[in-house]
Amino acid sequence: MSVRVRLAPSPTGNLHIGTARTGVFNWLFARHHGGQFILRIEDTDLERSRPEFTQNILDGLTWLGLTWDEGPFFQSKRMDLYKAAIQTLLDQGLAYRAYDTPEELEALRASQTARKQAPRYDNRHRHLSPEQEAAYVAEGRQPVIRFKIDDDREITWTDLVRGPVTWKGSDLGGDMVIARAAMAPELGQPLYNFVVVVDDIDMQITHVIRGEDHIANTAKQILLYEAMGAAVPRFAHTPLILDQGGRKLSKRNGVTSIDDFRKMGYTSEGLVNYMTLLGWSPPDSTQELFRLQEAAQQFDFERVNPAGAKFDWAKLDWINSQYLHRLSVPEMTDLLIPFWQAAGYLFDPLADRPWLEQLGALVGPSLVRLPVSDPTWMAQVREIIGPALPAVADGVEMVRFLFADPFEFMPEAAKQLEQVGSATALQAIVTLLEQETEALTEARAKAILDQVVQAQNLKRGLVMKSLRATLTGQLQGPDLMQSWLLLHQRGQDRPRLQQALTIAK
Ligand code: GLU
């Protein structure tokens, strides 16, 4: 039978990194076996499900390249199927109506707690007589539907990640509710553990690959497969993603949704590559860079570590930088132009294209992430994540000096200009620049500096530092010669030299 897997996100929030990573493993497994990857939106929780979250999930999966073959299917549109399956279980005597009121259930829980017992339903309505049922109905009680769970049962499966797992029927909390309360003979809203099984049977899912937080559900679900006379699929429970402190990655960690990672400047290729390594390691464990297709060729669950996978920002950064550095200069420039425009930098994307590509070439090699478009949000994120998130060069800030108008010297740059010899150096550069008959090249710019150092008998370091202070207004920044050429091409180097000479000593 060909492999059929599914991702079944609930649209109660944006696409979470944990769900997306489960999506990655599903996708890799399906592609490895030439199978089908199905997308199912589990929107039975009508109060918490929202269309914008569904859209966010679809967009996020698409952005990551996790293409699906069937769906999206929506559980909210499949209620008839679930209700029919519940009716069948009722007819077969495998499920029943339980009329307990919330107060009665609360009293049961309280007495169990008082006796230091784990709370569970004591199956008290399993064998109601028709008269008792009629009496409850007459009282106006609305029953839930409970599925019978045999306490003596032992449920065992061989998890593809964890090996053999065994649960006792008596640890499952008693007969489980599979549909909410409704006035009999109506059926109330079917619940999660039940609809998942109905869908997985209906969609002929062969492998259920999902987060380990579902392990406790699996035992219950296996009993439902048996009750419905269906083959039980294989299960793979993928490890949780943990933060630096070893706790499950959550809202507390600042960023958890795929959208957030995109806003932080991660590329889809870099992020999805990193996610494949969150819990899985390739046969050649030194290999870290994978396109999805390539990882799919090698993927299997033998190499998924059941222990939680620690989230490592530095590693994600490194992988992301590798994808950025592989881009061609035109590609890099295309990516950066919208950020430069958003920052208010003035240029003409068409007429200035050659100049912009030089800028892309200057900035690209130092980029680890793309620039952020919302610096205020990013500052908050940095605050929450703390030192675990490395500081990186920003592709907008790095080139701000090129567009600064009016232009100002930062205090440390002004101080540099006051160093003895600065004025002499800058004056000599101006004089030599005046004698240039053609547009400045890197070779000519270097020759000018050499000449200044020799003729004025100045230290090279002083000349370079003063020129950097003059042209960029700072003491740190991208390659000085390239920066000079870029400013020169925009006619900005001479005015800045003149401006510097008014304060240089
Ligand atoms: N809807 C469930 C979730 O979002 C997934 C259930 C499953 O994969 O079986 O956690």
XYZ file of C-alpha atoms and ligand atoms in Angstrom:
515
model
C 0.000 0.000 0.000
C 1.382 3.396 -0.842
C 2.260 5.758 1.951
C -0.368 8.344 2.880
C 0.383 10.846 5.636
C -1.307 13.992 6.814
C -0.680 17.200 8.667
C -3.677 18.153 10.758
C -3.207 21.639 12.197
C -5.892 23.345 14.257
C -6.480 26.917 13.074
C -6.511 28.321 16.602
C -3.309 30.291 16.048
C -0.687 31.084 13.441
C 1.407 28.256 11.999
C 3.617 27.206 14.922
C 7.207 26.082 14.413
C 6.386 22.752 16.102
C 3.491 22.077 13.740
C 5.588 23.172 10.767
C 8.424 20.849 11.816
C 5.901 17.990 12.080
C 4.860 19.082 8.585
C 8.471 18.821 7.427
C 8.780 15.255 8.721
C 5.463 14.287 7.110
C 6.536 15.841 3.832
C 9.964 14.190 3.876
C 8.481 10.800 4.703
C 5.831 11.055 1.968
C 8.364 12.170 -0.637
C 10.874 9.531 0.428
C 8.293 6.819 -0.233
C 6.697 8.452 -3.246
C 3.495 8.733 -1.196
C 0.822 11.356 -0.638
C 0.882 14.251 1.813
C -2.572 15.384 2.867
C -3.526 18.614 4.591
C -6.458 18.599 6.958
C -7.606 21.620 8.901
C -8.973 20.549 12.287
C -11.442 23.334 12.863
C -14.005 21.573 15.028
C -13.326 24.001 17.875
C -15.610 26.632 16.430
C -14.949 29.198 19.130
C -11.181 29.232 18.789
C -10.800 28.483 15.066
C -10.490 31.493 12.772
C -10.241 31.821 8.984
C -7.217 34.115 9.258
C -5.305 31.405 11.118
C -6.211 28.901 8.398
C -4.871 31.362 5.828
C -1.723 31.870 7.877
C -1.183 28.103 8.016
C -1.688 27.652 4.272
C 0.591 30.598 3.488
C 3.282 29.419 5.904
C 3.361 25.872 4.536
C 3.473 27.209 0.989
C 6.277 29.625 1.849
C 8.290 26.772 3.362
C 7.793 24.659 0.231
C 5.753 21.997 2.040
C 3.454 21.327 -0.887
C 0.508 19.023 -0.216
C -1.117 16.589 -2.609
C -4.678 16.535 -1.276
C -6.768 19.009 0.673
C -7.028 21.214 2.532
C -9.953 19.290 3.997
C -11.962 21.015 6.704
C -13.385 18.997 9.560
C -16.151 21.539 10.038
C -17.514 20.461 6.649
C -17.489 16.747 7.500
C -19.851 16.634 10.474
C -22.303 14.243 8.810
C -19.565 11.662 8.427
C -18.635 11.884 12.115
C -22.222 11.740 13.305
C -22.908 8.678 11.191
C -19.872 6.969 12.715
C -21.072 7.834 16.223
C -24.496 6.461 15.457
C -22.902 3.204 14.296
C -20.969 2.875 17.565
C -24.177 3.540 19.516
C -26.040 0.956 17.475
C -23.306 -1.600 18.108
C -23.344 -0.943 21.838
C -19.749 0.311 21.775
C -20.795 3.779 22.862
C -23.626 5.091 25.010
C -25.336 8.228 26.223
C -24.166 9.487 29.606
C -26.447 11.948 31.392
C -24.200 13.148 34.201
C -24.507 16.839 34.970
C -21.369 18.975 35.300
C -22.078 19.199 39.037
C -22.205 15.419 39.400
C -18.958 15.031 37.511
C -17.355 17.704 39.644
C -18.480 15.912 42.820
C -17.006 12.657 41.484
C -13.698 14.400 40.763
C -13.645 15.986 44.202
C -14.232 12.686 45.989
C -11.479 11.003 43.931
C -9.069 13.811 44.695
C -9.940 13.568 48.386
C -9.034 9.884 48.231
C -5.818 10.782 46.407
C -6.990 8.983 43.296
C -6.447 10.161 39.759
C -9.652 11.733 38.439
C -11.499 9.487 36.010
C -15.047 8.780 34.918
C -16.372 5.762 36.777
C -18.504 4.592 33.841
C -21.629 4.897 36.009
C -23.987 5.444 33.072
C -22.679 2.527 31.020
C -25.606 0.309 31.810
C -28.598 2.576 32.360
C -31.958 0.913 32.013
C -34.395 2.388 29.452
C -36.450 3.712 32.384
C -33.485 5.519 33.940
C -32.652 7.045 30.567
C -36.233 8.139 30.046
C -36.216 9.744 33.495
C -33.071 11.731 32.739
C -34.488 12.837 29.404
C -37.673 13.910 31.138
C -35.522 15.993 33.513
C -34.173 17.776 30.445
C -30.646 16.431 30.840
C -28.539 16.584 27.686
C -26.296 13.529 27.337
C -22.776 13.338 25.976
C -21.711 10.250 24.018
C -19.122 8.073 25.699
C -17.041 5.383 24.056
C -16.462 2.283 26.211
C -12.904 1.745 27.316
C -12.088 -1.594 28.855
C -9.953 -1.120 31.977
C -8.315 -4.531 31.498
C -7.102 -3.729 28.053
C -3.459 -3.172 27.309
C -2.753 -1.101 24.239
C 0.590 -1.526 22.558
C 2.080 -0.098 19.410
C 5.550 0.119 17.965
C 6.256 3.766 17.529
C 8.541 4.572 14.607
C 10.452 7.005 16.812
C 10.084 5.508 20.288
C 9.827 1.787 19.718
C 7.276 -0.213 21.738
C 4.830 1.868 23.770
C 2.263 0.333 26.113
C -0.724 1.924 27.854
C -3.131 0.402 30.270
C -6.806 0.858 29.533
C -7.263 1.808 33.190
C -4.986 4.828 32.676
C -7.190 6.370 30.015
C -9.610 8.120 32.322
C -12.618 5.864 31.954
C -15.108 5.794 29.090
C -14.233 8.703 26.868
C -16.491 11.454 25.626
C -16.612 11.442 21.827
C -19.452 13.949 21.336
C -20.573 16.958 23.331
C -23.913 17.186 25.049
C -27.115 17.585 23.021
C -30.745 16.781 23.562
C -31.276 13.090 22.655
C -31.703 11.760 20.037
C -29.640 14.611 18.552
C -25.878 14.131 18.569
C -23.708 16.915 19.922
C -20.489 18.130 18.423
C -18.027 15.258 17.850
C -14.715 15.679 19.656
C -11.104 15.681 18.627
C -9.926 12.137 19.406
C -12.897 10.698 17.617
C -12.961 12.808 14.460
C -9.229 12.331 13.941
C -9.754 8.582 13.749
C -12.785 8.832 11.484
C -10.797 11.088 9.158
C -7.629 9.028 9.234
C -9.650 5.952 8.325
C -11.590 7.798 5.631
C -8.426 9.323 4.162
C -6.655 5.959 4.291
C -3.767 7.336 6.313
C -1.014 4.749 6.644
C 1.332 6.663 8.973
C 0.309 9.149 11.642
C 3.275 11.455 12.194
C 2.632 14.044 14.893
C 4.060 15.717 17.972
C 4.784 13.659 21.060
C 2.181 15.622 22.999
C -0.357 13.337 21.286
C 1.033 10.080 22.691
C -1.679 9.832 25.325
C -4.321 10.201 22.609
C -2.854 7.402 20.544
C -3.902 4.651 22.948
C -7.501 5.924 22.895
C -7.423 6.278 19.152
C -6.185 2.719 18.638
C -9.235 1.486 20.554
C -11.427 3.539 18.225
C -9.788 2.047 15.124
C -10.531 -1.402 16.500
C -14.112 -0.484 17.336
C -14.641 0.809 13.812
C -13.115 -2.315 12.327
C -10.297 -0.448 10.615
C -6.597 -1.241 10.254
C -4.486 0.682 12.752
C -1.884 2.918 11.027
C 1.739 3.172 12.093
C 2.525 6.010 14.509
C 5.566 8.248 14.737
C 5.638 10.718 17.610
C 8.166 13.406 16.880
C 10.209 15.025 19.655
C 9.249 18.367 21.105
C 11.229 21.488 20.298
C 12.824 22.827 23.465
C 14.158 26.240 24.357
C 17.591 26.924 25.846
C 16.272 26.080 29.308
C 15.002 22.666 28.130
C 11.349 23.704 28.262
C 8.865 23.280 25.435
C 9.187 26.193 23.007
C 6.192 28.431 23.661
C 4.900 31.990 23.527
C 7.209 32.762 26.426
C 10.113 32.381 23.977
C 8.968 35.373 21.958
C 8.783 33.910 18.519
C 7.086 30.650 17.683
C 5.155 31.203 14.484
C 6.625 30.720 11.038
C 5.549 34.273 10.265
C 7.735 35.555 13.100
C 10.767 33.745 11.717
C 10.115 35.253 8.295
C 9.821 38.720 9.867
C 13.146 38.161 11.639
C 14.835 37.790 8.266
C 15.127 34.037 7.867
C 14.793 32.651 4.362
C 12.333 29.837 3.767
C 15.157 27.592 2.533
C 17.301 28.279 5.582
C 14.469 27.834 8.052
C 13.142 24.624 6.512
C 16.681 23.243 6.329
C 17.149 23.993 10.005
C 13.809 22.373 10.841
C 14.807 19.103 9.134
C 17.704 18.939 11.589
C 15.518 19.586 14.636
C 15.357 15.981 15.754
C 16.601 14.237 12.599
C 20.213 13.700 11.590
C 21.333 12.514 8.165
C 23.427 9.352 7.703
C 26.428 11.607 7.140
C 26.018 13.575 10.324
C 28.483 16.231 9.196
C 26.149 17.307 6.416
C 24.087 20.269 7.510
C 22.880 21.899 4.332
C 19.934 20.285 2.633
C 17.273 21.271 0.193
C 13.998 19.538 1.062
C 14.225 17.167 -1.920
C 17.689 16.077 -0.938
C 16.720 15.498 2.689
C 13.723 13.458 1.472
C 16.013 11.002 -0.281
C 17.745 10.234 2.996
C 14.940 10.658 5.512
C 13.818 7.850 7.783
C 12.562 7.608 11.367
C 15.483 5.481 12.517
C 17.489 8.678 12.608
C 14.926 10.748 14.502
C 16.040 11.199 18.077
C 13.186 10.713 20.566
C 14.745 13.197 22.995
C 13.562 16.794 22.724
C 15.350 18.895 20.118
C 16.986 22.000 21.512
C 16.442 25.156 19.517
C 19.758 26.747 18.598
C 19.637 30.273 17.202
C 23.317 30.337 16.266
C 22.928 27.230 14.152
C 19.796 28.546 12.466
C 21.711 31.761 11.747
C 24.612 29.880 10.265
C 22.402 27.785 7.997
C 20.459 30.861 6.940
C 23.649 32.751 6.115
C 24.728 29.898 3.842
C 21.569 30.311 1.786
C 21.973 34.079 1.631
C 25.599 33.779 0.566
C 24.678 31.414 -2.253
C 22.466 34.033 -3.887
C 23.749 35.779 -6.983
C 24.297 39.531 -6.763
C 21.130 40.311 -8.774
C 19.088 37.988 -6.540
C 20.513 39.527 -3.391
C 19.854 43.007 -4.771
C 16.254 42.116 -5.606
C 15.734 40.927 -2.049
C 17.261 44.024 -0.479
C 15.713 46.754 -2.643
C 12.277 46.634 -0.947
C 13.917 47.001 2.483
C 15.980 49.967 1.313
C 12.874 51.549 -0.169
C 10.937 50.953 3.037
C 13.738 52.661 4.966
C 13.153 55.768 2.837
C 16.455 55.613 0.972
C 16.194 57.584 -2.249
C 17.112 55.840 -5.491
C 15.615 54.815 -8.792
C 15.386 51.005 -8.903
C 15.742 50.941 -12.682
C 18.134 53.768 -13.511
C 20.351 53.066 -10.494
C 20.371 49.304 -10.987
C 24.131 48.880 -11.632
C 24.893 51.011 -8.575
C 22.363 49.068 -6.479
C 23.941 45.789 -7.519
C 27.299 47.050 -6.299
C 25.555 47.784 -3.044
C 24.096 44.269 -2.977
C 27.566 42.850 -3.605
C 28.980 44.972 -0.781
C 26.361 44.002 1.792
C 25.532 40.414 0.810
C 28.570 38.572 2.149
C 28.100 39.946 5.676
C 24.398 39.155 5.919
C 23.179 36.405 8.237
C 19.517 37.369 8.111
C 17.563 39.639 5.817
C 16.779 43.057 7.251
C 13.719 43.399 9.462
C 10.874 45.611 8.346
C 9.589 46.233 11.855
C 12.508 47.323 14.051
C 10.294 48.021 17.075
C 8.955 44.482 17.040
C 12.453 43.129 16.470
C 13.783 45.046 19.476
C 11.130 43.374 21.646
C 12.017 39.966 20.222
C 15.697 40.556 20.930
C 14.819 41.519 24.470
C 12.806 38.336 25.052
C 15.272 35.928 23.431
C 18.261 37.603 25.042
C 21.883 36.653 24.390
C 20.889 33.325 22.775
C 20.090 35.344 19.659
C 23.361 36.523 18.092
C 23.662 40.147 16.978
C 24.034 40.333 13.217
C 24.726 42.951 10.550
C 21.619 44.649 9.242
C 21.416 45.136 5.487
C 19.563 48.420 5.905
C 21.654 49.955 8.678
C 24.936 48.964 7.013
C 24.299 51.217 4.040
C 22.463 54.052 5.757
C 25.561 56.254 5.450
C 25.281 56.153 1.665
C 21.904 57.853 1.727
C 22.369 60.186 4.686
C 21.283 63.692 3.810
C 22.117 65.869 5.673
C 25.222 63.955 6.559
C 26.643 63.987 10.083
C 29.711 62.604 11.804
C 29.172 60.340 14.782
C 31.069 61.558 17.877
C 33.791 58.916 17.498
C 34.223 59.861 13.814
C 34.472 63.555 14.684
C 37.117 62.653 17.259
C 39.082 60.775 14.621
C 39.021 63.836 12.392
C 40.596 65.826 15.210
C 43.631 63.551 15.255
C 46.799 65.334 14.209
C 47.446 64.595 10.549
C 43.802 64.056 9.604
C 43.450 67.419 7.893
C 46.698 66.942 5.974
C 45.592 63.518 4.783
C 42.133 64.648 3.740
C 43.469 67.776 1.988
C 45.944 65.626 0.058
C 43.163 63.232 -0.957
C 41.049 66.146 -2.197
C 43.948 67.493 -4.262
C 44.688 64.136 -5.855
C 41.011 63.446 -6.476
C 40.778 66.753 -8.333
C 43.473 65.569 -10.733
C 41.564 62.384 -11.647
C 40.225 62.703 -15.153
C 38.096 59.594 -15.220
C 35.639 57.961 -12.859
C 37.366 56.537 -9.837
C 38.263 52.841 -9.892
C 39.332 50.702 -6.967
C 42.901 50.652 -8.296
C 43.002 54.465 -8.598
C 41.495 54.930 -5.153
C 44.182 52.707 -3.667
C 46.878 54.541 -5.614
C 45.639 57.854 -4.199
C 45.877 56.505 -0.650
C 49.368 55.098 -1.269
C 50.492 58.435 -2.594
C 49.085 60.308 0.394
C 50.779 57.956 2.851
C 54.138 58.340 1.133
C 54.131 61.971 0.143
C 52.800 63.222 3.486
C 54.745 60.683 5.514
C 51.614 59.647 7.402
C 50.643 56.346 8.956
C 48.396 54.279 6.662
C 46.098 53.482 9.590
C 45.493 57.143 10.297
C 44.750 57.921 6.659
C 42.344 55.019 6.305
C 40.567 55.721 9.560
C 40.170 59.407 8.809
C 38.879 58.648 5.339
C 36.361 56.191 6.778
C 35.248 58.753 9.363
C 34.897 61.313 6.568
C 32.963 59.194 4.113
C 30.766 57.148 6.419
C 30.590 59.315 9.546
C 31.522 56.218 11.587
C 34.574 54.150 12.397
C 33.054 50.826 11.464
C 31.357 49.652 8.329
C 31.655 47.781 5.077
C 34.724 47.704 2.856
C 36.183 51.237 2.698
C 37.290 51.250 -0.929
C 33.922 49.971 -2.132
C 32.101 52.461 0.045
C 34.208 55.268 -1.415
C 33.516 54.173 -4.990
C 29.787 53.962 -4.310
C 29.750 57.462 -2.827
C 31.923 58.745 -5.640
C 29.483 57.460 -8.239
C 26.740 59.447 -6.559
C 28.949 62.562 -6.325
C 28.955 62.358 -2.534
C 32.626 61.863 -1.711
C 33.824 65.422 -2.432
C 31.139 67.178 -0.377
C 31.894 64.901 2.565
C 35.628 65.557 2.277
C 34.901 69.278 2.307
C 32.603 68.894 5.292
C 35.237 66.899 7.175
C 37.893 69.513 6.454
C 35.871 72.103 8.345
C 36.490 70.179 11.577
C 39.651 68.181 10.840
C 42.927 69.125 12.495
N -5.045 18.959 15.399
C -3.976 18.399 16.141
C -2.994 19.471 16.533
O -3.013 20.535 15.961
C -3.215 17.368 15.365
C -3.689 16.040 15.631
C -2.992 14.921 14.911
O -2.022 15.146 14.197
O -3.474 13.825 15.070
O -2.227 19.260 17.434
